[in-house]
Short mmCIF file of N, CA, C and O in Angstrom, two decimals:
data_model
loop_
_atom_site.label_atom_id
_atom_site.label_comp_id
_atom_site.label_asym_id
_atom_site.label_seq_id
_atom_site.Cartn_x
_atom_site.Cartn_y
_atom_site.Cartn_z
N MET A 1 -188.88 0.57 153.58
CA MET A 1 -189.69 0.59 152.33
C MET A 1 -189.89 -0.79 151.86
O MET A 1 -188.95 -1.56 151.75
N PRO A 2 -191.14 -1.15 151.48
CA PRO A 2 -191.38 -2.54 150.99
C PRO A 2 -190.78 -2.80 149.62
O PRO A 2 -190.62 -1.87 148.78
N GLU A 3 -190.38 -4.07 149.46
CA GLU A 3 -189.85 -4.42 148.12
C GLU A 3 -191.02 -4.56 147.16
O GLU A 3 -192.12 -4.79 147.51
N THR A 4 -190.67 -4.50 145.89
CA THR A 4 -191.64 -4.54 144.84
C THR A 4 -192.45 -5.83 144.90
O THR A 4 -193.67 -5.74 144.76
N GLU A 5 -191.87 -6.93 145.09
CA GLU A 5 -192.59 -8.24 145.13
C GLU A 5 -193.64 -8.22 146.24
O GLU A 5 -194.73 -8.70 146.10
N LEU A 6 -193.26 -7.70 147.38
CA LEU A 6 -194.20 -7.64 148.53
C LEU A 6 -195.39 -6.74 148.20
O LEU A 6 -196.51 -7.11 148.44
N VAL A 7 -195.14 -5.59 147.58
CA VAL A 7 -196.24 -4.74 147.25
C VAL A 7 -197.14 -5.43 146.19
O VAL A 7 -198.41 -5.35 146.28
N ILE A 8 -196.54 -6.06 145.21
CA ILE A 8 -197.35 -6.72 144.19
C ILE A 8 -198.21 -7.87 144.86
O ILE A 8 -199.39 -7.99 144.61
N ASP A 9 -197.57 -8.64 145.72
CA ASP A 9 -198.23 -9.79 146.34
C ASP A 9 -199.31 -9.36 147.35
O ASP A 9 -200.38 -9.99 147.45
N ARG A 10 -199.07 -8.31 148.07
CA ARG A 10 -199.94 -7.94 149.17
C ARG A 10 -200.93 -6.78 148.86
O ARG A 10 -201.86 -6.58 149.56
N VAL A 11 -200.68 -6.01 147.78
CA VAL A 11 -201.52 -4.92 147.44
C VAL A 11 -202.11 -5.07 146.06
O VAL A 11 -203.33 -5.13 145.93
N VAL A 12 -201.27 -5.20 145.04
CA VAL A 12 -201.79 -5.25 143.67
C VAL A 12 -202.60 -6.50 143.38
O VAL A 12 -203.69 -6.45 142.83
N ALA A 13 -202.09 -7.62 143.79
CA ALA A 13 -202.77 -8.89 143.46
C ALA A 13 -204.14 -8.98 144.10
O ALA A 13 -205.10 -9.41 143.40
N PRO A 14 -204.33 -8.67 145.36
CA PRO A 14 -205.69 -8.74 145.92
C PRO A 14 -206.67 -7.76 145.17
O PRO A 14 -207.81 -8.09 144.96
N ILE A 15 -206.14 -6.61 144.76
CA ILE A 15 -207.04 -5.63 144.05
C ILE A 15 -207.39 -6.22 142.68
O ILE A 15 -208.57 -6.18 142.28
N MET A 16 -206.39 -6.80 141.96
CA MET A 16 -206.69 -7.42 140.66
C MET A 16 -207.64 -8.57 140.75
O MET A 16 -208.53 -8.70 139.99
N TYR A 17 -207.50 -9.37 141.83
CA TYR A 17 -208.39 -10.47 142.08
C TYR A 17 -209.83 -10.00 142.20
O TYR A 17 -210.76 -10.48 141.58
N ARG A 18 -209.98 -8.95 142.95
CA ARG A 18 -211.38 -8.40 143.18
C ARG A 18 -211.94 -7.85 141.90
O ARG A 18 -213.09 -7.99 141.56
N ILE A 19 -211.07 -7.18 141.11
CA ILE A 19 -211.52 -6.57 139.86
C ILE A 19 -212.00 -7.71 138.91
O ILE A 19 -213.05 -7.62 138.27
N LEU A 20 -211.23 -8.76 138.89
CA LEU A 20 -211.49 -9.83 137.91
C LEU A 20 -212.59 -10.85 138.36
O LEU A 20 -213.35 -11.33 137.58
N PHE A 21 -212.63 -11.17 139.61
CA PHE A 21 -213.44 -12.25 140.06
C PHE A 21 -214.54 -11.98 141.09
O PHE A 21 -215.40 -12.85 141.38
N ARG A 22 -214.62 -10.79 141.66
CA ARG A 22 -215.61 -10.45 142.61
C ARG A 22 -216.45 -9.28 142.17
O ARG A 22 -215.85 -8.21 141.95
N PRO A 23 -217.73 -9.40 142.13
CA PRO A 23 -218.53 -8.23 141.75
C PRO A 23 -218.51 -7.14 142.92
O PRO A 23 -218.20 -7.44 143.99
N GLY A 24 -218.83 -5.97 142.48
CA GLY A 24 -218.92 -4.93 143.40
C GLY A 24 -217.68 -4.01 143.36
O GLY A 24 -216.69 -4.31 142.69
N ARG A 25 -217.77 -2.91 144.03
CA ARG A 25 -216.73 -1.88 143.99
C ARG A 25 -215.65 -2.15 144.95
O ARG A 25 -215.91 -2.71 146.04
N LEU A 26 -214.53 -1.68 144.65
CA LEU A 26 -213.41 -1.59 145.61
C LEU A 26 -213.57 -0.26 146.31
O LEU A 26 -213.99 0.74 145.66
N ASP A 27 -213.19 -0.17 147.58
CA ASP A 27 -213.29 1.09 148.23
C ASP A 27 -211.97 1.46 148.85
O ASP A 27 -211.02 0.64 148.91
N ALA A 28 -211.81 2.70 149.22
CA ALA A 28 -210.58 3.24 149.76
C ALA A 28 -210.17 2.50 151.05
O ALA A 28 -209.00 2.27 151.31
N ALA A 29 -211.16 2.12 151.84
CA ALA A 29 -210.89 1.44 153.15
C ALA A 29 -210.15 0.09 152.88
O ALA A 29 -209.21 -0.26 153.56
N TYR A 30 -210.58 -0.62 151.86
CA TYR A 30 -209.96 -1.93 151.52
C TYR A 30 -208.55 -1.65 151.06
O TYR A 30 -207.61 -2.37 151.48
N ALA A 31 -208.35 -0.71 150.18
CA ALA A 31 -206.95 -0.39 149.71
C ALA A 31 -206.09 0.05 150.87
O ALA A 31 -204.94 -0.43 150.98
N ARG A 32 -206.58 0.85 151.78
CA ARG A 32 -205.78 1.28 152.94
C ARG A 32 -205.40 0.06 153.81
O ARG A 32 -204.32 -0.04 154.32
N GLU A 33 -206.38 -0.87 153.98
CA GLU A 33 -206.08 -2.04 154.77
C GLU A 33 -204.96 -2.91 154.12
O GLU A 33 -204.06 -3.43 154.82
N LEU A 34 -204.96 -2.99 152.82
CA LEU A 34 -203.93 -3.81 152.11
C LEU A 34 -202.56 -3.17 152.30
O LEU A 34 -201.55 -3.83 152.58
N VAL A 35 -202.50 -1.83 152.13
CA VAL A 35 -201.25 -1.11 152.28
C VAL A 35 -200.75 -1.19 153.73
O VAL A 35 -199.59 -1.44 153.99
N THR A 36 -201.67 -1.04 154.68
CA THR A 36 -201.29 -1.15 156.08
C THR A 36 -200.72 -2.51 156.42
O THR A 36 -199.73 -2.61 157.07
N ASN A 37 -201.34 -3.58 155.95
CA ASN A 37 -200.87 -4.88 156.18
C ASN A 37 -199.49 -5.17 155.50
O ASN A 37 -198.63 -5.82 156.07
N ALA A 38 -199.29 -4.52 154.32
CA ALA A 38 -197.96 -4.76 153.63
C ALA A 38 -196.90 -4.02 154.46
O ALA A 38 -195.82 -4.57 154.62
N LEU A 39 -197.18 -2.82 154.92
CA LEU A 39 -196.19 -2.10 155.68
C LEU A 39 -195.95 -2.77 157.03
O LEU A 39 -194.79 -2.76 157.52
N ARG A 40 -196.94 -3.34 157.66
CA ARG A 40 -196.79 -4.04 158.87
C ARG A 40 -195.89 -5.29 158.64
O ARG A 40 -195.02 -5.59 159.48
N ALA A 41 -196.05 -5.93 157.50
CA ALA A 41 -195.21 -7.12 157.17
C ALA A 41 -193.75 -6.70 157.11
O ALA A 41 -192.86 -7.45 157.53
N VAL A 42 -193.43 -5.57 156.54
CA VAL A 42 -192.12 -5.03 156.40
C VAL A 42 -191.50 -4.78 157.77
O VAL A 42 -190.33 -5.06 158.06
N GLN A 43 -192.29 -4.29 158.68
CA GLN A 43 -191.85 -3.96 160.04
C GLN A 43 -191.60 -5.25 160.84
O GLN A 43 -190.66 -5.34 161.59
N ILE A 44 -192.46 -6.24 160.68
CA ILE A 44 -192.36 -7.52 161.43
C ILE A 44 -191.21 -8.37 160.91
O ILE A 44 -190.56 -9.00 161.70
N GLU A 45 -190.97 -8.42 159.63
CA GLU A 45 -189.94 -9.32 159.04
C GLU A 45 -188.54 -9.09 159.63
O GLU A 45 -187.88 -9.97 160.08
N PRO A 46 -188.03 -7.79 159.72
CA PRO A 46 -186.72 -7.57 160.33
C PRO A 46 -186.70 -7.96 161.84
O PRO A 46 -185.75 -8.49 162.31
N GLN A 47 -187.81 -7.75 162.53
CA GLN A 47 -187.83 -8.09 163.94
C GLN A 47 -187.76 -9.63 164.12
O GLN A 47 -187.10 -10.13 164.96
N ALA A 48 -188.42 -10.33 163.25
CA ALA A 48 -188.42 -11.83 163.25
C ALA A 48 -187.00 -12.33 162.98
O ALA A 48 -186.51 -13.26 163.59
N ALA A 49 -186.29 -11.65 162.08
CA ALA A 49 -184.96 -12.06 161.73
C ALA A 49 -184.02 -11.84 162.89
O ALA A 49 -183.12 -12.64 163.09
N GLU A 50 -184.24 -10.77 163.69
CA GLU A 50 -183.44 -10.53 164.88
C GLU A 50 -183.56 -11.67 165.89
O GLU A 50 -182.63 -12.07 166.51
N HIS A 51 -184.80 -12.13 165.97
CA HIS A 51 -185.04 -13.18 167.04
C HIS A 51 -184.54 -14.60 166.56
O HIS A 51 -184.21 -15.40 167.41
N THR A 52 -184.53 -14.80 165.26
CA THR A 52 -184.11 -16.14 164.77
C THR A 52 -182.70 -16.14 164.34
O THR A 52 -182.12 -17.20 164.13
N GLY A 53 -182.06 -14.95 164.17
CA GLY A 53 -180.70 -14.89 163.71
C GLY A 53 -180.57 -15.03 162.15
O GLY A 53 -179.48 -15.12 161.65
N LYS A 54 -181.73 -15.04 161.52
CA LYS A 54 -181.73 -15.15 160.03
C LYS A 54 -181.96 -13.81 159.38
O LYS A 54 -182.62 -12.98 159.91
N GLU A 55 -181.39 -13.72 158.16
CA GLU A 55 -181.63 -12.46 157.40
C GLU A 55 -182.99 -12.50 156.77
O GLU A 55 -183.46 -13.59 156.39
N PRO A 56 -183.69 -11.40 156.59
CA PRO A 56 -184.97 -11.44 155.97
C PRO A 56 -184.82 -11.85 154.52
O PRO A 56 -183.82 -11.58 153.83
N SER A 57 -185.84 -12.58 154.05
CA SER A 57 -185.86 -13.08 152.68
C SER A 57 -186.12 -11.96 151.70
O SER A 57 -187.04 -11.14 151.92
N SER A 58 -185.36 -11.94 150.63
CA SER A 58 -185.60 -10.92 149.64
C SER A 58 -186.47 -11.40 148.50
O SER A 58 -186.79 -10.72 147.54
N SER A 59 -186.85 -12.67 148.56
CA SER A 59 -187.68 -13.22 147.51
C SER A 59 -189.03 -13.68 148.07
O SER A 59 -189.15 -13.82 149.26
N SER A 60 -189.95 -13.97 147.21
CA SER A 60 -191.25 -14.38 147.68
C SER A 60 -191.38 -15.89 147.68
O SER A 60 -192.48 -16.40 147.82
N GLY A 61 -190.29 -16.61 147.55
CA GLY A 61 -190.34 -18.05 147.54
C GLY A 61 -190.48 -18.63 146.19
O GLY A 61 -190.39 -19.86 146.09
N ARG A 62 -190.58 -17.83 145.21
CA ARG A 62 -190.73 -18.32 143.84
C ARG A 62 -189.32 -18.36 143.20
O ARG A 62 -188.52 -17.51 143.47
N ALA A 63 -189.09 -19.34 142.31
CA ALA A 63 -187.83 -19.45 141.64
C ALA A 63 -187.78 -18.39 140.50
O ALA A 63 -188.78 -18.18 139.81
N ASP A 64 -186.68 -17.69 140.48
CA ASP A 64 -186.51 -16.77 139.38
C ASP A 64 -186.18 -17.51 138.08
O ASP A 64 -185.47 -18.50 138.10
N ARG A 65 -186.76 -16.99 137.03
CA ARG A 65 -186.53 -17.64 135.73
C ARG A 65 -185.77 -16.76 134.82
O ARG A 65 -185.78 -15.66 134.77
#
């Protein structure tokens, strides 16, 4: 299951960007593509960690405040 930060960064943020800055409608196909890509990232990250010997990162690279 994806972490909250990943869902926000890969699904919510692109949708909000389009709502705020791009004219036109959002469609279900775009939303499905975002979710598919987020889930794919979750599947790829553990596999990459196995090959590098590193644990998957639980943060998005931003400093917690």
